[in-house]
PDB file of C-alpha atoms in Angstrom:
ATOM      1  CA  UNK A   1     -17.058   2.360  21.838  1.00  0.00           C
ATOM      2  CA  UNK A   2     -13.309   3.036  21.678  1.00  0.00           C
ATOM      3  CA  UNK A   3     -12.849   2.015  25.322  1.00  0.00           C
ATOM      4  CA  UNK A   4     -14.791  -1.185  24.727  1.00  0.00           C
ATOM      5  CA  UNK A   5     -12.754  -2.187  21.672  1.00  0.00           C
ATOM      6  CA  UNK A   6      -9.517  -1.261  23.450  1.00  0.00           C
ATOM      7  CA  UNK A   7     -10.550  -3.406  26.411  1.00  0.00           C
ATOM      8  CA  UNK A   8     -11.290  -6.304  24.065  1.00  0.00           C
ATOM      9  CA  UNK A   9      -7.884  -5.845  22.466  1.00  0.00           C
ATOM     10  CA  UNK A  10      -6.274  -6.254  25.901  1.00  0.00           C
ATOM     11  CA  UNK A  11      -8.334  -9.395  26.537  1.00  0.00           C
ATOM     12  CA  UNK A  12      -7.347 -10.845  23.144  1.00  0.00           C
ATOM     13  CA  UNK A  13      -3.701 -10.033  23.811  1.00  0.00           C
ATOM     14  CA  UNK A  14      -3.775 -11.746  27.215  1.00  0.00           C
ATOM     15  CA  UNK A  15      -5.429 -14.807  25.664  1.00  0.00           C
ATOM     16  CA  UNK A  16      -2.806 -14.838  22.902  1.00  0.00           C
ATOM     17  CA  UNK A  17       0.000 -14.515  25.455  1.00  0.00           C
ATOM     18  CA  UNK A  18      -1.423 -17.494  27.335  1.00  0.00           C
ATOM     19  CA  UNK A  19      -1.647 -19.609  24.146  1.00  0.00           C
ATOM     20  CA  UNK A  20       1.814 -18.544  22.989  1.00  0.00           C
ATOM     21  CA  UNK A  21       3.628 -19.203  26.296  1.00  0.00           C
ATOM     22  CA  UNK A  22       4.160 -22.971  25.797  1.00  0.00           C
ATOM     23  CA  UNK A  23       5.459 -22.358  22.269  1.00  0.00           C
ATOM     24  CA  UNK A  24       7.806 -19.629  23.472  1.00  0.00           C
ATOM     25  CA  UNK A  25       9.172 -22.080  26.040  1.00  0.00           C
ATOM     26  CA  UNK A  26       9.777 -24.612  23.232  1.00  0.00           C
ATOM     27  CA  UNK A  27      11.522 -21.903  21.160  1.00  0.00           C
ATOM     28  CA  UNK A  28      14.098 -21.450  23.925  1.00  0.00           C
ATOM     29  CA  UNK A  29      15.374 -24.975  23.252  1.00  0.00           C
ATOM     30  CA  UNK A  30      14.609 -24.966  19.497  1.00  0.00           C
ATOM     31  CA  UNK A  31      15.206 -21.362  18.348  1.00  0.00           C
ATOM     32  CA  UNK A  32      15.696 -22.173  14.667  1.00  0.00           C
ATOM     33  CA  UNK A  33      12.364 -23.956  14.228  1.00  0.00           C
ATOM     34  CA  UNK A  34      10.387 -21.977  11.614  1.00  0.00           C
ATOM     35  CA  UNK A  35       7.125 -23.811  12.374  1.00  0.00           C
ATOM     36  CA  UNK A  36       7.215 -22.746  16.036  1.00  0.00           C
ATOM     37  CA  UNK A  37       7.898 -19.116  15.112  1.00  0.00           C
ATOM     38  CA  UNK A  38       5.034 -19.288  12.619  1.00  0.00           C
ATOM     39  CA  UNK A  39       2.641 -20.830  15.166  1.00  0.00           C
ATOM     40  CA  UNK A  40       3.301 -17.989  17.596  1.00  0.00           C
ATOM     41  CA  UNK A  41       2.801 -15.471  14.786  1.00  0.00           C
ATOM     42  CA  UNK A  42      -0.538 -17.056  13.899  1.00  0.00           C
ATOM     43  CA  UNK A  43      -1.696 -16.885  17.522  1.00  0.00           C
ATOM     44  CA  UNK A  44      -1.033 -13.148  17.676  1.00  0.00           C
ATOM     45  CA  UNK A  45      -2.467 -12.576  14.192  1.00  0.00           C
ATOM     46  CA  UNK A  46      -5.726 -14.287  15.167  1.00  0.00           C
ATOM     47  CA  UNK A  47      -5.850 -12.012  18.223  1.00  0.00           C
ATOM     48  CA  UNK A  48      -5.392  -8.982  15.920  1.00  0.00           C
ATOM     49  CA  UNK A  49      -1.995  -8.232  17.460  1.00  0.00           C
ATOM     50  CA  UNK A  50      -0.600  -7.606  13.995  1.00  0.00           C
ATOM     51  CA  UNK A  51       2.532  -5.661  14.944  1.00  0.00           C
ATOM     52  CA  UNK A  52       3.549  -8.347  17.414  1.00  0.00           C
ATOM     53  CA  UNK A  53       2.879 -11.176  14.976  1.00  0.00           C
ATOM     54  CA  UNK A  54       5.082  -9.535  12.321  1.00  0.00           C
ATOM     55  CA  UNK A  55       8.213 -10.227  14.359  1.00  0.00           C
ATOM     56  CA  UNK A  56       7.376 -13.910  14.692  1.00  0.00           C
ATOM     57  CA  UNK A  57       6.641 -14.307  10.987  1.00  0.00           C
ATOM     58  CA  UNK A  58       9.862 -12.486  10.141  1.00  0.00           C
ATOM     59  CA  UNK A  59      11.805 -14.865  12.382  1.00  0.00           C
ATOM     60  CA  UNK A  60      10.107 -17.897  10.781  1.00  0.00           C
ATOM     61  CA  UNK A  61      11.109 -16.624   7.340  1.00  0.00           C
ATOM     62  CA  UNK A  62      14.747 -16.321   8.440  1.00  0.00           C
ATOM     63  CA  UNK A  63      14.793 -20.107   8.744  1.00  0.00           C
ATOM     64  CA  UNK A  64      12.346 -20.936   5.921  1.00  0.00           C
ATOM     65  CA  UNK A  65      12.402 -18.034   3.422  1.00  0.00           C
ATOM     66  CA  UNK A  66      10.506 -19.882   0.687  1.00  0.00           C
ATOM     67  CA  UNK A  67       7.403 -20.520   2.825  1.00  0.00           C
ATOM     68  CA  UNK A  68       4.832 -18.538   0.845  1.00  0.00           C
ATOM     69  CA  UNK A  69       2.058 -19.075   3.408  1.00  0.00           C
ATOM     70  CA  UNK A  70       4.112 -17.490   6.184  1.00  0.00           C
ATOM     71  CA  UNK A  71       5.145 -14.672   3.857  1.00  0.00           C
ATOM     72  CA  UNK A  72       1.474 -14.033   2.977  1.00  0.00           C
ATOM     73  CA  UNK A  73       0.559 -13.848   6.680  1.00  0.00           C
ATOM     74  CA  UNK A  74       3.505 -11.508   7.285  1.00  0.00           C
ATOM     75  CA  UNK A  75       2.407  -9.309   4.371  1.00  0.00           C
ATOM     76  CA  UNK A  76      -1.200  -9.159   5.591  1.00  0.00           C
ATOM     77  CA  UNK A  77      -0.058  -8.090   9.067  1.00  0.00           C
ATOM     78  CA  UNK A  78       2.116  -5.386   7.520  1.00  0.00           C
ATOM     79  CA  UNK A  79      -0.863  -4.225   5.478  1.00  0.00           C
ATOM     80  CA  UNK A  80      -3.095  -4.093   8.583  1.00  0.00           C
ATOM     81  CA  UNK A  81      -0.513  -2.003  10.450  1.00  0.00           C
ATOM     82  CA  UNK A  82      -0.327   0.450   7.541  1.00  0.00           C
ATOM     83  CA  UNK A  83       2.915  -0.713   5.915  1.00  0.00           C
ATOM     84  CA  UNK A  84       1.493  -1.130   2.413  1.00  0.00           C
ATOM     85  CA  UNK A  85       4.873  -0.922   0.666  1.00  0.00           C
ATOM     86  CA  UNK A  86       6.359  -3.491   3.059  1.00  0.00           C
ATOM     87  CA  UNK A  87       3.441  -5.824   2.394  1.00  0.00           C
ATOM     88  CA  UNK A  88       3.902  -5.521  -1.375  1.00  0.00           C
ATOM     89  CA  UNK A  89       7.656  -6.093  -0.993  1.00  0.00           C
ATOM     90  CA  UNK A  90       6.978  -9.362   0.857  1.00  0.00           C
ATOM     91  CA  UNK A  91       4.507 -10.512  -1.796  1.00  0.00           C
ATOM     92  CA  UNK A  92       6.907  -9.594  -4.595  1.00  0.00           C
ATOM     93  CA  UNK A  93       9.562 -11.634  -2.776  1.00  0.00           C
ATOM     94  CA  UNK A  94       7.141 -14.593  -2.881  1.00  0.00           C
ATOM     95  CA  UNK A  95       6.875 -14.217  -6.655  1.00  0.00           C
ATOM     96  CA  UNK A  96      10.644 -14.707  -6.919  1.00  0.00           C
ATOM     97  CA  UNK A  97      10.102 -18.228  -5.529  1.00  0.00           C
ATOM     98  CA  UNK A  98       6.873 -18.956  -7.434  1.00  0.00           C
ATOM     99  CA  UNK A  99       5.950 -16.358 -10.089  1.00  0.00           C
ATOM    100  CA  UNK A 100       2.565 -17.986 -10.716  1.00  0.00           C
ATOM    101  CA  UNK A 101       1.428 -18.407  -7.080  1.00  0.00           C
ATOM    102  CA  UNK A 102      -2.323 -17.750  -7.119  1.00  0.00           C
ATOM    103  CA  UNK A 103      -2.732 -16.474  -3.546  1.00  0.00           C
ATOM    104  CA  UNK A 104       0.191 -14.096  -3.938  1.00  0.00           C
ATOM    105  CA  UNK A 105      -1.167 -12.625  -7.181  1.00  0.00           C
ATOM    106  CA  UNK A 106      -4.619 -12.285  -5.593  1.00  0.00           C
ATOM    107  CA  UNK A 107      -3.185 -10.420  -2.589  1.00  0.00           C
ATOM    108  CA  UNK A 108      -0.954  -8.168  -4.696  1.00  0.00           C
ATOM    109  CA  UNK A 109      -4.043  -7.100  -6.630  1.00  0.00           C
ATOM    110  CA  UNK A 110      -6.035  -6.403  -3.478  1.00  0.00           C
ATOM    111  CA  UNK A 111      -3.251  -4.416  -1.809  1.00  0.00           C
ATOM    112  CA  UNK A 112      -2.432  -2.436  -4.961  1.00  0.00           C
ATOM    113  CA  UNK A 113      -6.084  -1.555  -5.393  1.00  0.00           C
ATOM    114  CA  UNK A 114      -7.072  -0.912  -1.778  1.00  0.00           C
ATOM    115  CA  UNK A 115      -3.750   0.210  -0.325  1.00  0.00           C
ATOM    116  CA  UNK A 116      -2.184   2.111  -3.227  1.00  0.00           C
ATOM    117  CA  UNK A 117      -5.225   3.159  -5.295  1.00  0.00           C
ATOM    118  CA  UNK A 118      -3.425   1.499  -8.207  1.00  0.00           C
ATOM    119  CA  UNK A 119      -6.288   0.020 -10.195  1.00  0.00           C
ATOM    120  CA  UNK A 120      -4.061  -0.801 -13.168  1.00  0.00           C
ATOM    121  CA  UNK A 121      -1.568  -2.634 -10.958  1.00  0.00           C
ATOM    122  CA  UNK A 122      -4.410  -4.635  -9.458  1.00  0.00           C
ATOM    123  CA  UNK A 123      -5.842  -5.417 -12.887  1.00  0.00           C
ATOM    124  CA  UNK A 124      -2.435  -6.645 -14.113  1.00  0.00           C
ATOM    125  CA  UNK A 125      -2.011  -8.965 -11.084  1.00  0.00           C
ATOM    126  CA  UNK A 126      -5.521 -10.391 -11.355  1.00  0.00           C
ATOM    127  CA  UNK A 127      -5.313 -10.887 -15.126  1.00  0.00           C
ATOM    128  CA  UNK A 128      -2.059 -12.800 -14.595  1.00  0.00           C
ATOM    129  CA  UNK A 129      -3.752 -14.874 -11.905  1.00  0.00           C
ATOM    130  CA  UNK A 130      -6.594 -15.871 -14.237  1.00  0.00           C
ATOM    131  CA  UNK A 131      -4.187 -16.494 -17.113  1.00  0.00           C
ATOM    132  CA  UNK A 132      -2.072 -18.884 -15.011  1.00  0.00           C
ATOM    133  CA  UNK A 133      -5.038 -20.424 -13.154  1.00  0.00           C
ATOM    134  CA  UNK A 134      -8.159 -20.439 -15.384  1.00  0.00           C
ATOM    135  CA  UNK A 135      -9.887 -22.815 -12.914  1.00  0.00           C
ATOM    136  CA  UNK A 136      -9.066 -20.720  -9.820  1.00  0.00           C
ATOM    137  CA  UNK A 137     -11.673 -21.559  -7.128  1.00  0.00           C
ATOM    138  CA  UNK A 138     -12.426 -17.874  -6.482  1.00  0.00           C
ATOM    139  CA  UNK A 139     -12.522 -16.976 -10.177  1.00  0.00           C
ATOM    140  CA  UNK A 140     -15.934 -15.291  -9.862  1.00  0.00           C
ATOM    141  CA  UNK A 141     -14.683 -13.006  -7.105  1.00  0.00           C
ATOM    142  CA  UNK A 142     -11.559 -12.125  -9.092  1.00  0.00           C
ATOM    143  CA  UNK A 143     -13.642 -11.316 -12.172  1.00  0.00           C
ATOM    144  CA  UNK A 144     -15.933  -9.129 -10.066  1.00  0.00           C
ATOM    145  CA  UNK A 145     -12.941  -7.242  -8.607  1.00  0.00           C
ATOM    146  CA  UNK A 146     -11.470  -6.900 -12.101  1.00  0.00           C
ATOM    147  CA  UNK A 147     -14.689  -5.313 -13.358  1.00  0.00           C
ATOM    148  CA  UNK A 148     -14.738  -2.877 -10.423  1.00  0.00           C
ATOM    149  CA  UNK A 149     -11.041  -2.024 -10.812  1.00  0.00           C
ATOM    150  CA  UNK A 150     -11.449  -1.418 -14.554  1.00  0.00           C
ATOM    151  CA  UNK A 151     -14.428   0.861 -13.855  1.00  0.00           C
ATOM    152  CA  UNK A 152     -12.381   2.661 -11.192  1.00  0.00           C
ATOM    153  CA  UNK A 153      -9.445   3.114 -13.586  1.00  0.00           C
ATOM    154  CA  UNK A 154     -11.784   4.477 -16.255  1.00  0.00           C
ATOM    155  CA  UNK A 155     -13.378   6.908 -13.799  1.00  0.00           C
ATOM    156  CA  UNK A 156     -10.034   8.234 -12.567  1.00  0.00           C
ATOM    157  CA  UNK A 157      -8.577   8.451 -16.056  1.00  0.00           C
ATOM    158  CA  UNK A 158      -5.820   5.883 -15.531  1.00  0.00           C
ATOM    159  CA  UNK A 159      -4.531   4.551 -18.814  1.00  0.00           C
ATOM    160  CA  UNK A 160      -4.648   0.746 -19.176  1.00  0.00           C
TER     161      UNK A 160
END
């Protein structure tokens, strides 16, 4: 099973390399283009080459630091490679540009809950999300996660 998944990872990486090559060529003549850096990052992210994609997202953010979508992708890759604190730092940076950004608050809650076992931190982020965006399209999912996080906090004795 491990050999099979490792082999698939190599196949995905080769496919990503092939897709990324034309963009990397373009970057040689346009190295400050944040969209190109982001496109390459997305190619590697979709191939589950999270560590590799981080560098491309980071480069994109050097030229377009307020792009919250790129920062969210960067944070998710960091989370998948085990850098939970780095992921939260990126998301908190996004809040400095838009303190009410729904996707950012959603992701902060998920990472605090799943990555840090911080149910109260997750609850705070999700309650803010619903306060700022009462018509949030995924409101039902957020409410369900809130209920589970509150139950989890109660069971572990965290004070709310």
